[in-house]
């Protein structure tokens, strides 16, 4: 990436899922640690898509790349509709979280290449099902680089 491209959102697809990457644009903050990348997932309720989560919570003021990655699959009706109690919805929810965890190493490798981000710790964030995705991986001992951090998880915005 060069020139003005470093100040514009980047849209792409990695490991079969769409993403939106917002560049480090903080004017009053500089990165002080080794983390240069945050990956965030949306939930099954709004904001449901990577682009919607990037718009709702752009994390401006954070001096690192913020990458919003779509979850694989969608829940019929959203979690608040009560449909989560149906077997089909539970299976869709579990499949999305498991598939996101399985795809993450490949997605990170592609994102790092696309954005020219060096290896290092990754900040993880998510909303609803997206939060379950990273929280489950951290609690189960899954490690991206040996060091991961949970930045934000919320059931409600």
Coordinates of C-alpha atoms in Angstrom, one line a residue, residues 16-17 41 44 69-74 92-93 95-103:
X16 CA -14.1 -16.9 2.4
X17 CA -15.4 -14.0 4.5
X41 CA -16.6 -9.7 14.4
X44 CA -26.3 -12.1 14.5
X69 CA -14.5 -9.6 9.6
X70 CA -17.9 -11.1 8.7
X71 CA -18.9 -14.2 10.6
X72 CA -19.6 -17.2 8.3
X73 CA -23.4 -17.9 8.2
X74 CA -26.4 -16.0 9.6
X92 CA -26.3 -22.0 12.8
X93 CA -24.9 -20.0 15.8
X95 CA -21.4 -23.4 13.1
X96 CA -20.6 -19.7 12.6
X97 CA -18.5 -19.5 15.8
X98 CA -16.7 -22.7 15.0
X99 CA -16.1 -21.8 11.4
X100 CA -14.8 -18.3 12.4
X101 CA -12.3 -19.9 14.8
X102 CA -11.2 -22.5 12.2
X103 CA -10.7 -19.8 9.5

